[in-house]
Structure formats: structure tokens, C-alpha cells
mmCIF file of C-alpha atoms and ligand atoms in Angstrom:
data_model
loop_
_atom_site.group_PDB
_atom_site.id
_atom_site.type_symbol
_atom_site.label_atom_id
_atom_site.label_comp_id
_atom_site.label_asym_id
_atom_site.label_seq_id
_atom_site.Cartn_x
_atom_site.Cartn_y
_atom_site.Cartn_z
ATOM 1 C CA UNK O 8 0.000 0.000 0.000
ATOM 2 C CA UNK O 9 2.893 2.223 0.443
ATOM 3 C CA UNK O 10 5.413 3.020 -2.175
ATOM 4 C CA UNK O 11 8.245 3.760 -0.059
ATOM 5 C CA UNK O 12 9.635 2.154 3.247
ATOM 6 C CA UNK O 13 11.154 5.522 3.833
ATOM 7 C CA UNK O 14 10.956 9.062 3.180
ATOM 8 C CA UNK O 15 13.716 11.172 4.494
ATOM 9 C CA UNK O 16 12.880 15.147 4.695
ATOM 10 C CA UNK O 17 16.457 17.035 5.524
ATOM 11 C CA UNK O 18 19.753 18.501 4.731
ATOM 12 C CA UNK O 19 22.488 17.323 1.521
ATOM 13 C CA UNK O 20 25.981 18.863 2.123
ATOM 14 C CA UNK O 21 29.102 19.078 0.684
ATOM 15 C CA UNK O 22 31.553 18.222 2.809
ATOM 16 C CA UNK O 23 35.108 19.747 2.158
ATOM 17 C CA UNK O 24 37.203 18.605 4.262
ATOM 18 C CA UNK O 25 41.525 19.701 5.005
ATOM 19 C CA UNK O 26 43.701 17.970 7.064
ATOM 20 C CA UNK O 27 45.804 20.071 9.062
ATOM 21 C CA UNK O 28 48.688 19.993 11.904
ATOM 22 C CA UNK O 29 46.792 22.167 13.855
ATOM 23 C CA UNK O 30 43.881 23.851 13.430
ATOM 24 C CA UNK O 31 43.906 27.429 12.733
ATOM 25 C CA UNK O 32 43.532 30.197 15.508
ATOM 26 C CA UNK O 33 42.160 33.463 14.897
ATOM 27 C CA UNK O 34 43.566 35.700 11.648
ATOM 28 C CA UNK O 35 46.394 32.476 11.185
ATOM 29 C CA UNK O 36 46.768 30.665 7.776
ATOM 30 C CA UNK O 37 47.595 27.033 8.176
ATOM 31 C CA UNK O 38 48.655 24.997 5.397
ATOM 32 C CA UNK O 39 46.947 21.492 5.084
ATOM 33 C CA UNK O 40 46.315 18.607 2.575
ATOM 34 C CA UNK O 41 44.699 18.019 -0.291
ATOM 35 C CA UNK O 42 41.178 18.732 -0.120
ATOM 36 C CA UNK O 43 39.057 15.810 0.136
ATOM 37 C CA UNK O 44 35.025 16.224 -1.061
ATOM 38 C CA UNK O 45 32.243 13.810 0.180
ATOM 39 C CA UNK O 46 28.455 13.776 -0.032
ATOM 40 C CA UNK O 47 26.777 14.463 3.193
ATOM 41 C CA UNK O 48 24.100 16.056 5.288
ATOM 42 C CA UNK O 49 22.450 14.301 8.015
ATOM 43 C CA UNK O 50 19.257 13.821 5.366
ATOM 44 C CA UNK O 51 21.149 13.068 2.400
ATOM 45 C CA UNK O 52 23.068 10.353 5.036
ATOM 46 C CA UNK O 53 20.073 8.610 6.220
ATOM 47 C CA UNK O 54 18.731 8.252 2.753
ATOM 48 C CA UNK O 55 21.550 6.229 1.609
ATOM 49 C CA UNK O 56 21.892 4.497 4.794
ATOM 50 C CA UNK O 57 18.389 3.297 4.105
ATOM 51 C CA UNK O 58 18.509 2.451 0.486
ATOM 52 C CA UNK O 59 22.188 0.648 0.598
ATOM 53 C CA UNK O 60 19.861 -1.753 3.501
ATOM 54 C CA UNK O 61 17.542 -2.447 0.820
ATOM 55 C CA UNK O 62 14.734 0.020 2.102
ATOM 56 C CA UNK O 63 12.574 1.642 -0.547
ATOM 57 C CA UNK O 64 13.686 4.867 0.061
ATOM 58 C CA UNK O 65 12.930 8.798 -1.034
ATOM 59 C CA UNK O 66 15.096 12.118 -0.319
ATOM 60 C CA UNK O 67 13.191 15.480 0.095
ATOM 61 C CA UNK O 68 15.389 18.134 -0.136
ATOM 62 C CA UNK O 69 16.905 20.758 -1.624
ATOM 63 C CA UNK O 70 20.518 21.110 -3.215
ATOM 64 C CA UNK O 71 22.186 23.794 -5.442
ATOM 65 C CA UNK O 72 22.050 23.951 -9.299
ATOM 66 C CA UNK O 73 26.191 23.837 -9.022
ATOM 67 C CA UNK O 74 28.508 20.655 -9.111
ATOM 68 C CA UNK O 75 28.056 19.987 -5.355
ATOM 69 C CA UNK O 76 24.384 19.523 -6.224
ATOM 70 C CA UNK O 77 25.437 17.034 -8.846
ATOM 71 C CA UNK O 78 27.602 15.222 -6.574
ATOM 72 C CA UNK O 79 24.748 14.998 -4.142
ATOM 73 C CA UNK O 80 22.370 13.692 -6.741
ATOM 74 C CA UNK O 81 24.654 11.664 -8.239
ATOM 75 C CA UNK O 82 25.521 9.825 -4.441
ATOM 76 C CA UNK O 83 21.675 9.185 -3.924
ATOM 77 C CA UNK O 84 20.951 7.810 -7.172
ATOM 78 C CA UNK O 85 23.971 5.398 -7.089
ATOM 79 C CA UNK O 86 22.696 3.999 -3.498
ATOM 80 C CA UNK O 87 19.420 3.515 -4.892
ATOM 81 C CA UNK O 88 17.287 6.529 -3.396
ATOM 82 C CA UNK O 89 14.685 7.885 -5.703
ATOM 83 C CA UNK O 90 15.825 11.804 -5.955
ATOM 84 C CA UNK O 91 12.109 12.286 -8.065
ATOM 85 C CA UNK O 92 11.675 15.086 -4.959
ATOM 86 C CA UNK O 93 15.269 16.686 -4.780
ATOM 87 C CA UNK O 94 14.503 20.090 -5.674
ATOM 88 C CA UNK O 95 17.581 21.988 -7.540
ATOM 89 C CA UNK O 96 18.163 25.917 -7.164
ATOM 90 C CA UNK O 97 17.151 29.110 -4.748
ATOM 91 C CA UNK O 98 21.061 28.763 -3.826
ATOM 92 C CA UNK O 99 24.187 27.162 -3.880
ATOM 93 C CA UNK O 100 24.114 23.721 -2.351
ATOM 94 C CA UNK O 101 24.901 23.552 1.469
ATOM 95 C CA UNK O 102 28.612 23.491 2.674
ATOM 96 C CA UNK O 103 30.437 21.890 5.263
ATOM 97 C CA UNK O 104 33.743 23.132 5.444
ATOM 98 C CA UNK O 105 35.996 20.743 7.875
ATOM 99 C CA UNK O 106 39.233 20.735 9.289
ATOM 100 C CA UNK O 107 40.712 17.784 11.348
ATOM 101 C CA UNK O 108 43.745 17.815 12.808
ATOM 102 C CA UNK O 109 46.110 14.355 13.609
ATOM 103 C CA UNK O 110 44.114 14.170 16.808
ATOM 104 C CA UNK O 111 40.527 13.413 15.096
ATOM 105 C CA UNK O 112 39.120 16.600 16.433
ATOM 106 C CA UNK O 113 37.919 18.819 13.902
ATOM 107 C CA UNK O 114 36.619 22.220 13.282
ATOM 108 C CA UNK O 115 33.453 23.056 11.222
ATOM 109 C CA UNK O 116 31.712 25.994 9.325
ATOM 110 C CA UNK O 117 28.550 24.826 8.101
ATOM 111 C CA UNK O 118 26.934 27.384 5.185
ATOM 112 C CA UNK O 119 23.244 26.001 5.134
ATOM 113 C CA UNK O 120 22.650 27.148 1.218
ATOM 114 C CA UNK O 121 19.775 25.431 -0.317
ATOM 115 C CA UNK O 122 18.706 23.563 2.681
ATOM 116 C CA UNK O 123 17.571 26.550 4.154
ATOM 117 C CA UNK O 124 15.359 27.234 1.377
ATOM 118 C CA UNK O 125 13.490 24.038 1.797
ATOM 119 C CA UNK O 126 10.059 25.588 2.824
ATOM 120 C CA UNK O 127 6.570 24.133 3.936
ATOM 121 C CA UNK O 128 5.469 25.322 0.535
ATOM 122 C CA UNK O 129 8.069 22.758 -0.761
ATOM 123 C CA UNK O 130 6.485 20.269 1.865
ATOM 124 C CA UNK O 131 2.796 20.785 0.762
ATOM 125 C CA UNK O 132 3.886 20.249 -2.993
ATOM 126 C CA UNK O 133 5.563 17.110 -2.375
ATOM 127 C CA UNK O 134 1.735 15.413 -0.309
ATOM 128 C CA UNK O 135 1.499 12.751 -2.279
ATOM 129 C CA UNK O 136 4.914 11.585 -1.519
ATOM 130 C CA UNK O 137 4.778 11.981 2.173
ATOM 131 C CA UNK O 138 1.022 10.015 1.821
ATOM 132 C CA UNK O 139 3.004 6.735 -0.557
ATOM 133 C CA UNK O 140 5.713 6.469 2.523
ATOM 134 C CA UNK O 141 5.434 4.033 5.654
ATOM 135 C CA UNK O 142 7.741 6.182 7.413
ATOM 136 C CA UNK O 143 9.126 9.600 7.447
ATOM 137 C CA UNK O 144 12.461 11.185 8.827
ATOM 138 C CA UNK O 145 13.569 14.594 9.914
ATOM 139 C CA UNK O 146 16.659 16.011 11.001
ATOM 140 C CA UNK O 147 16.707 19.996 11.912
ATOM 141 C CA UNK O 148 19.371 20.880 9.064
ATOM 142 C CA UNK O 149 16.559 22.281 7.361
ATOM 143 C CA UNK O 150 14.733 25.214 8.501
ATOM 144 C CA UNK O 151 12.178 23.987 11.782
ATOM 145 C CA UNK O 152 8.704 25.502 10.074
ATOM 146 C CA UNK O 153 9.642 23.028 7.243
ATOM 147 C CA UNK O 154 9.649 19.964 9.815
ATOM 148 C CA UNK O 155 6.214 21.643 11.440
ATOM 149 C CA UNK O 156 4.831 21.164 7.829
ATOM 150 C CA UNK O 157 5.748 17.369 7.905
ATOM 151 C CA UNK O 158 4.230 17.068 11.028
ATOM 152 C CA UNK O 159 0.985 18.566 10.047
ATOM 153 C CA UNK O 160 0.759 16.906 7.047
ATOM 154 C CA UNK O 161 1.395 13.818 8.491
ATOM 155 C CA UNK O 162 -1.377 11.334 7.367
ATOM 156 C CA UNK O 163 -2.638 8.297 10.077
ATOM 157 C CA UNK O 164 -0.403 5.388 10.270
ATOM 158 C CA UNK O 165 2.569 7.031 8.871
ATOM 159 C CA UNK O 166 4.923 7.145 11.055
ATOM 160 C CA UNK O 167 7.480 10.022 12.406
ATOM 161 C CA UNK O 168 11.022 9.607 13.570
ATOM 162 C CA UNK O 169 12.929 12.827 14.379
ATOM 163 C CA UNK O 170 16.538 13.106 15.615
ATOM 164 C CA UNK O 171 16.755 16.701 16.745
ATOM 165 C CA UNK O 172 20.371 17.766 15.252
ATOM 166 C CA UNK O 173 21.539 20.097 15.901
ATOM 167 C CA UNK O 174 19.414 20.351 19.125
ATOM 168 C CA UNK O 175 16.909 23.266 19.969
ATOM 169 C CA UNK O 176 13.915 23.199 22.033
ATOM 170 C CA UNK O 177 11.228 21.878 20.311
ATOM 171 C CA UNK O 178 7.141 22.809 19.722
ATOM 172 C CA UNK O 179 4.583 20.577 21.058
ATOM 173 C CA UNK O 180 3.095 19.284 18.014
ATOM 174 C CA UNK O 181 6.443 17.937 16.493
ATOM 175 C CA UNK O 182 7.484 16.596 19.911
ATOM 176 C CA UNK O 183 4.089 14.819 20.235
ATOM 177 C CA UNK O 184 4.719 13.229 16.723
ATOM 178 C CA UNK O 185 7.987 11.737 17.678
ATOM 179 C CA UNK O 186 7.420 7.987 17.370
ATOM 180 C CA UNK O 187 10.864 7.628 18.086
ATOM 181 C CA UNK O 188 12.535 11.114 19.460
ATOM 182 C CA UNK O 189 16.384 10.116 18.597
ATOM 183 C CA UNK O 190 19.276 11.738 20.760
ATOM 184 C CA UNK O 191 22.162 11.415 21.345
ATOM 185 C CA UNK O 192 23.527 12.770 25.374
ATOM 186 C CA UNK O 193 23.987 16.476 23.543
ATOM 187 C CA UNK O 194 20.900 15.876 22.284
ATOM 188 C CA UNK O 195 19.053 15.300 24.900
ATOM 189 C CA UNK O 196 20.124 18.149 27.261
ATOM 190 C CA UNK O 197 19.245 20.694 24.973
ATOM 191 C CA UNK O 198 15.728 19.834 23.482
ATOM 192 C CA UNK O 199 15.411 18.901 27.804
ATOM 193 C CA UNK O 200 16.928 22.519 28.248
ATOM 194 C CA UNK O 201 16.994 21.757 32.121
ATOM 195 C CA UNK O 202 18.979 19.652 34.058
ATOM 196 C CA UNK O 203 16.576 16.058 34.471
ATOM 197 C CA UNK O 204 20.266 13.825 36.121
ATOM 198 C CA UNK O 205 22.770 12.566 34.258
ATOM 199 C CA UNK O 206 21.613 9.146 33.356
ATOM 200 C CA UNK O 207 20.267 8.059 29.716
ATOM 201 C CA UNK O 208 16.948 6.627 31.868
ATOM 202 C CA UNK O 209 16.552 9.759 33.733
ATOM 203 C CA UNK O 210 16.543 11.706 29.879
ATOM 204 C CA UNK O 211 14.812 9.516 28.615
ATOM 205 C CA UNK O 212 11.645 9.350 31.318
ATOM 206 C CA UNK O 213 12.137 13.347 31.095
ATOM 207 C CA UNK O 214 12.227 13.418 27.594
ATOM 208 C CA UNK O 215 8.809 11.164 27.222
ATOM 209 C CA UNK O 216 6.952 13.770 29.443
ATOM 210 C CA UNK O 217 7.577 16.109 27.122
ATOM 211 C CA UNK O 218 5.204 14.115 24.654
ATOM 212 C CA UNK O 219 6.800 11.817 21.984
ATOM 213 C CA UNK O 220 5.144 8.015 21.830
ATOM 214 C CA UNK O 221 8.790 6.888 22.293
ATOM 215 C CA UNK O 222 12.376 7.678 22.766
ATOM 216 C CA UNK O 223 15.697 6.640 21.912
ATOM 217 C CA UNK O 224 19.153 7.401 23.324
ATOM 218 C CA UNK O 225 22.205 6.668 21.544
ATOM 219 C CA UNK O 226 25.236 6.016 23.684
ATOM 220 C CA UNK O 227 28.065 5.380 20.675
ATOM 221 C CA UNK O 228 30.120 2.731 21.865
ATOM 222 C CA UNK O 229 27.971 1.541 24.653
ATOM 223 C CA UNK O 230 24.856 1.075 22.444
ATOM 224 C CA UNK O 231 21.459 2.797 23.069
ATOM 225 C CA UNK O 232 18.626 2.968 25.014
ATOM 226 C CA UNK O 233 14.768 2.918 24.087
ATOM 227 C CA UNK O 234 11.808 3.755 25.901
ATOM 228 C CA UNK O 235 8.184 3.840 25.620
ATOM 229 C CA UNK O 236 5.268 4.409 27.998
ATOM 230 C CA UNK O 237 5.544 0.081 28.825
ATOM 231 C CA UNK O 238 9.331 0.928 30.471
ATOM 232 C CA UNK O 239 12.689 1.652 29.023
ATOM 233 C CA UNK O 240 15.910 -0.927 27.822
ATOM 234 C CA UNK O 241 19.300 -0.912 27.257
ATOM 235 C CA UNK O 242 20.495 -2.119 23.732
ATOM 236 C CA UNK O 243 23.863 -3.135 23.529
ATOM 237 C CA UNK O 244 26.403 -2.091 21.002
ATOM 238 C CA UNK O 245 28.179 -4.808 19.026
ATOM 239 C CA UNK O 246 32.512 -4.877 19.470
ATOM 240 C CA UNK O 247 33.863 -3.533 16.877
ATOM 241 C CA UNK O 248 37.048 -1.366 16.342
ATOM 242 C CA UNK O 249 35.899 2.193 15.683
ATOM 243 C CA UNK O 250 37.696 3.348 12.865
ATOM 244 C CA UNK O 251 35.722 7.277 12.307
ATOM 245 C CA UNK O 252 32.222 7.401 13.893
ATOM 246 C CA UNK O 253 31.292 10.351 11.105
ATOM 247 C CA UNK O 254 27.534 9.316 10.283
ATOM 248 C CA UNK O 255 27.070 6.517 13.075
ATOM 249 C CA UNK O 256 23.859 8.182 14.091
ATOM 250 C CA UNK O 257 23.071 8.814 11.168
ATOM 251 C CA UNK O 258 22.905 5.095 10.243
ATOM 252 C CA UNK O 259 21.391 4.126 13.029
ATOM 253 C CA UNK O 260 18.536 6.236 12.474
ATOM 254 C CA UNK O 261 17.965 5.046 9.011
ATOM 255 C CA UNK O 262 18.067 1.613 9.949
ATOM 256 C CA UNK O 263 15.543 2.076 13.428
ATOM 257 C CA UNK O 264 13.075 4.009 11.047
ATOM 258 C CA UNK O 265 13.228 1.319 8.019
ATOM 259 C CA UNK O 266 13.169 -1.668 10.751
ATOM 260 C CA UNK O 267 10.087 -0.260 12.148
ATOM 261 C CA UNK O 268 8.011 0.578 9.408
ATOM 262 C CA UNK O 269 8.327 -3.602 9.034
ATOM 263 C CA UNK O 270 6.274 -3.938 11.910
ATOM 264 C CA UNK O 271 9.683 -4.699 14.607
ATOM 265 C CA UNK O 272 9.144 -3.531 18.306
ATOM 266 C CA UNK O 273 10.997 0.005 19.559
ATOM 267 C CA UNK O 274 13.816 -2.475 20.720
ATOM 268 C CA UNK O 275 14.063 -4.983 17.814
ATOM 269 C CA UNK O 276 14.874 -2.039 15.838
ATOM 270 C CA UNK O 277 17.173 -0.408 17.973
ATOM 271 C CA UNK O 278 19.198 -4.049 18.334
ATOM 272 C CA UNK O 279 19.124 -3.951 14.451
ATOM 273 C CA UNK O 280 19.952 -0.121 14.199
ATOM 274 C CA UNK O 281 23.045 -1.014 16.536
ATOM 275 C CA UNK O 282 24.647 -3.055 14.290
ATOM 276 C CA UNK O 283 23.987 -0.816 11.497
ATOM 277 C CA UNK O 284 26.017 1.392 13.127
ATOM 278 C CA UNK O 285 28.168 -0.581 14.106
ATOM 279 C CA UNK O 286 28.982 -1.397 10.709
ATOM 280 C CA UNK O 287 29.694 2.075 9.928
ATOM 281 C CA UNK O 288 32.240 2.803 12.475
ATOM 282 C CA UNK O 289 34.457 0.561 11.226
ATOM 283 C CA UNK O 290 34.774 2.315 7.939
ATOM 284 C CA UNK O 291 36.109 5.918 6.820
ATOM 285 C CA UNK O 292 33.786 8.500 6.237
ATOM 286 C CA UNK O 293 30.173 8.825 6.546
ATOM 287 C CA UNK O 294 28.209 7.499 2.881
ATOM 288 C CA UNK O 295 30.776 5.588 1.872
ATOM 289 C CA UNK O 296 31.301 3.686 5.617
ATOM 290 C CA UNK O 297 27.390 2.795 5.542
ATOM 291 C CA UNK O 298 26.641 -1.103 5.104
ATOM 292 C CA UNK O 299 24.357 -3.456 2.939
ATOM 293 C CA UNK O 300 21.948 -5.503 4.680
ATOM 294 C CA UNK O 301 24.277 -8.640 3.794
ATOM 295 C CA UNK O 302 27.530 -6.769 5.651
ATOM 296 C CA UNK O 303 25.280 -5.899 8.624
ATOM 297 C CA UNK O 304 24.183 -9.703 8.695
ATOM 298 C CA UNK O 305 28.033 -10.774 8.248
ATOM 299 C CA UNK O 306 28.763 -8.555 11.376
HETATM 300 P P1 ADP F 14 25.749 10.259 17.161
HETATM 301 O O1 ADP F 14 26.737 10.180 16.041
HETATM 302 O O2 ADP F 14 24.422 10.816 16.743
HETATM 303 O O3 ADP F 14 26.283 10.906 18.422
HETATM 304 P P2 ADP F 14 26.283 7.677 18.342
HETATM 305 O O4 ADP F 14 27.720 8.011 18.362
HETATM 306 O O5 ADP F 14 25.609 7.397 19.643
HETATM 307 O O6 ADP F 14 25.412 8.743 17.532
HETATM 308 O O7 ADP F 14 26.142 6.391 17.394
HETATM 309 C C1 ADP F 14 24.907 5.854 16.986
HETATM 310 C C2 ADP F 14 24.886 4.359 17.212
HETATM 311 O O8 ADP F 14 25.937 3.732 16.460
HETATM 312 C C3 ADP F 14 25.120 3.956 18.662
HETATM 313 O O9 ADP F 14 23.889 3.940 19.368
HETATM 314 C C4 ADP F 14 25.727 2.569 18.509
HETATM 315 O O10 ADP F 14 24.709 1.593 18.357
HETATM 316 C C5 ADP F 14 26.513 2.674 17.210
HETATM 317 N N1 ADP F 14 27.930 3.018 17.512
HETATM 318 C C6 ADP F 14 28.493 4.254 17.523
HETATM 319 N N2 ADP F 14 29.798 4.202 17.868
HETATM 320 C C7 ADP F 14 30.067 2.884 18.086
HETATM 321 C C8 ADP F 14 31.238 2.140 18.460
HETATM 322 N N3 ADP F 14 32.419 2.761 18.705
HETATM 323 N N4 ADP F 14 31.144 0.796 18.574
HETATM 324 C C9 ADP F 14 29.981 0.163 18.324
HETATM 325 N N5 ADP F 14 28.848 0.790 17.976
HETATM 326 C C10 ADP F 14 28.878 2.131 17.849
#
């Protein structure tokens, strides 16, 4: 009855990304290496998460009519994700320009671009889309009235999954459509924005009486934890040896979304979602470290 297992609504970047010997301070010039471009965005991520897992899987969002746009496209397409909804133009495709240094920590100017022109008008044009998918996904890369839009138009049965990144305080209405709320510990404390303890049960129980049907906490190396109205439970993470986390969550969130519009519990999803990202730590980069449902079963 539904075309799509998955419709992601959110943010394609270009990441640009220097390595350097140290980052720069303020008015320095530091000298780094070659420059290094990848597809990414935390939308344009969880769609090919999704479709490399074999999910049917649509991207709504908007990218530049430039080469970064292309590159986007062109990333999608090859994973499988129909791009039929990728709108092109309004401005140049979103930027994130990164610098890591031999350490692994990194320093990063995002220039939103097109994904800030990705309005509820866009939204509203794009209804029968959002009515042909099981499940739809929202990350806040985009502008926040656009992710009010998918919540209004949200039709019965489809279900909503929002991880709140980067984190603000949230409206009612999208908070009460959260079926899961995914966060990570940053996460969490800001869309809490007070101090609820400093365990992942005590955010979580705070973080339900805020409104969403469920929650889920993602804890990196030491797995996740979900939690509904029935109780809350720890998922553990499978042993792997991290190689770059970039896109972990990311993965996860793709995979939890996808597993649950097949009818899995909050848990059997998260258990699947934790090897997906599992999977992905052990790789470089974020699109290209993302696994295929035979990898994640090989795990
Ligand atoms: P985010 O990138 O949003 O902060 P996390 O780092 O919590 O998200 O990663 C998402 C999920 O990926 C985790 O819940 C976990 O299941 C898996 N994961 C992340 N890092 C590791 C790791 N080092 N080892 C095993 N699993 C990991």
C-alpha cells in the first residue's frame, strides 16, 4: 500500500574537508592537505543508509544547481534513493567546510545554502509523496517551520522519527509526533533545556513527558537505550574497532526508522539499528562507511 519504506525530509551537504597539523587560531593561515570532497548532510546520510539496507527509500530536499548539487544527486541515485523530490536551485548547495587535525578533532563551518530554502510550501507540494511512505524522517538541518509542515501533514499510520540535530527546544506538536525522538547525550540536554540527572533513563523518562510516543538514546560505543510508555531498555552495542564514527547516528537512524516501518518492536529495531552502526564505524567517512543488509548480517 505504500510506495516507499522511507521518506527522508532534511539537509544534503558538501563536505570539504583539510587535514591540518593544527587547526587554525584566529587571523592564522595554516597549510593542510589536499582537499578531500564527500556527499553528506544528516538527510542526504540517512537516505543512503536506508537504500544501501535495501529500504525503498525517497530524499526530500533541496541542493544547489552547481557541481556539489550534482555530486549529491549523483551519491543518492547510485545507493538507490529515488531523488524524483530533490529540488535543484534558490542557492548554492549547502557546505560543510571541515578541518581535522592528527588528533581526530575537527573544526566546522557549516553554510546552510539550499537547505535553508526548503520551505513548507516545498512540503505541501511534495503530499502525495509523504502520503506513498510508511515512514518519514527529519533532522533539523533544514529550517524547523519546514519539519512543522511534515508534522501537520502527516497522514494516520505514517509514522514520524525525528533526531533533533543540531538540538533546539522543540514545539509541542512535532514533539508529540515523535514515534521515536532520537538523541544522542547532547541531544538530549538541549531539546530537555533543564537539568533532568545525568543518566540516559533519567533523559529519557524526562524526555517522554515532554510528549513523543517513544524515545531513543544513543550512547556510541555503549549502544542505546529505548523507551516507551511500557518501560525503558538498554540495547547493547556490538565490538567492533571504531575506525571514524562520522555518520554513526546517522545510520542508526535510518536503519531504526526502516526496521520499524516492518512492523519490529521500539527495541528490535534499535538491536538492528546497533549493528547498522556498528557497521559504519568501522569504515572511513560517513556514505561511503554505511553497510548493505548482507555486511550488517556478516557482522
Ligand atoms: P551520534 O553520532 O548521533 O552521536 P552515536 O555516536 O551514539 O550517535 O552512534 C549511533 C549508534 O551507532 C550507537 O547507538 C551505537 O549503536 C553505534 N555506535 C556508535 N559508535 C560505536 C562504536 N564505537 N562501537 C559500536 N557501535 C557504535
Amino acid at each position: 500500500m505504500y510506495d516507499y519504506d522511507l521518506l527522508v525530509v532534511g539537509s544534503a551537504n558538501a563536505d570539504l574537508v583539510i587535514g591540518v597539523d593544527r587547526r587554525p587560531g584566529a587571523g592564522e593561515t595554516v597549510l593542510g592537505s589536499d582537499l578531500a570532497l564527500h556527499p553528506g548532510g544528516k538527510g542526504a546520510n540517512q537516505a543512503v543508509a536506508a537504500a544501501r539496507l535495501g529500504a525503498r527509500t525517497a530524499l526530500l530536499a533541496r541542493v544547489g544547481d552547481d557541481a556539489h548539487g550534482r555530486l549529491l544527486l549523483d551519491s543518492q541515485r547510485d545507493a538507490g534513493v529515488d531523488t524524483a523530490a530533490v529540488l535543484v536551485g534558490g542557492a548554492p548547495t549547502g557546505v560543510a567546510l571541515i578541518t581535522v587535525d592528527p588528533s581526530g578533532d575537527n573544526s566546522i563551518v557549516v553554510s546552510p545554502g539550499a537547505n535553508g530554502h526548503l520551505t513548507p510550501k516545498d512540503v505541501r507540494a511534495a503530499s502525495a509523496l509523504l502520503a506513498a511512505s510508511r515512514v518519514i524522517s527529519a533532522q533539523l538541518e533544514i529550517p524547523l517551520e519546514t519539519v512543522v509542515e511534515v508534522v501537520r501533514g502527516l497522514r494516520p499510520g505514517t509514522r514520524f522519527v525525528l533526531n533533533p540535530s543540531p538540538p533546539r527546544e522543540l514545539p509541542e506538536d512535532v514533539l508529540a509526533a515523535c514515534d521515536p525522538l532520537i538523541v544522542n547525550e547532547h541531544e538530549a540536554r538541549v531539546v530537555l533545556g533543564v537539568d533532568t540527572g545525568d543518566t540516559p533513563e533519567q533523559w529519557a523518562e524526562a524526555l517522554l513527558a515532554l510528549g513523543p510516543r517513544s524515545v531513543v538514546v544513543t550512547l556510541g560505543a555503549d549502544g542505546a537505550l529505548v523507551a516507551d510508555a511500557a518501560g525503558s531498555a538498554r540495547v547493547a552495542s556490538v565490538k567492533v574497532d571504531a575506525v571514524d564514527t562520522t555518520g554513526a547516528g546517522d545510520a542508526f537512524t535510518a536503519a531504526l526508522a526502516w526496521r520499524l516501518g516492518l512492523g519490529e518492536s521500539l527495541a528490535e529495531a534499535a538491536r538492528y539499528a546497533a549493528r547498522v552502526g556498528a557497521a559504519a564505524v568501522t569504515r572511513e567517512g560517513a556514505q561511503d562507511s554505511f553497510p548493505t543488509a548482507e555486511e550488517v548480517a556478516a557482522l
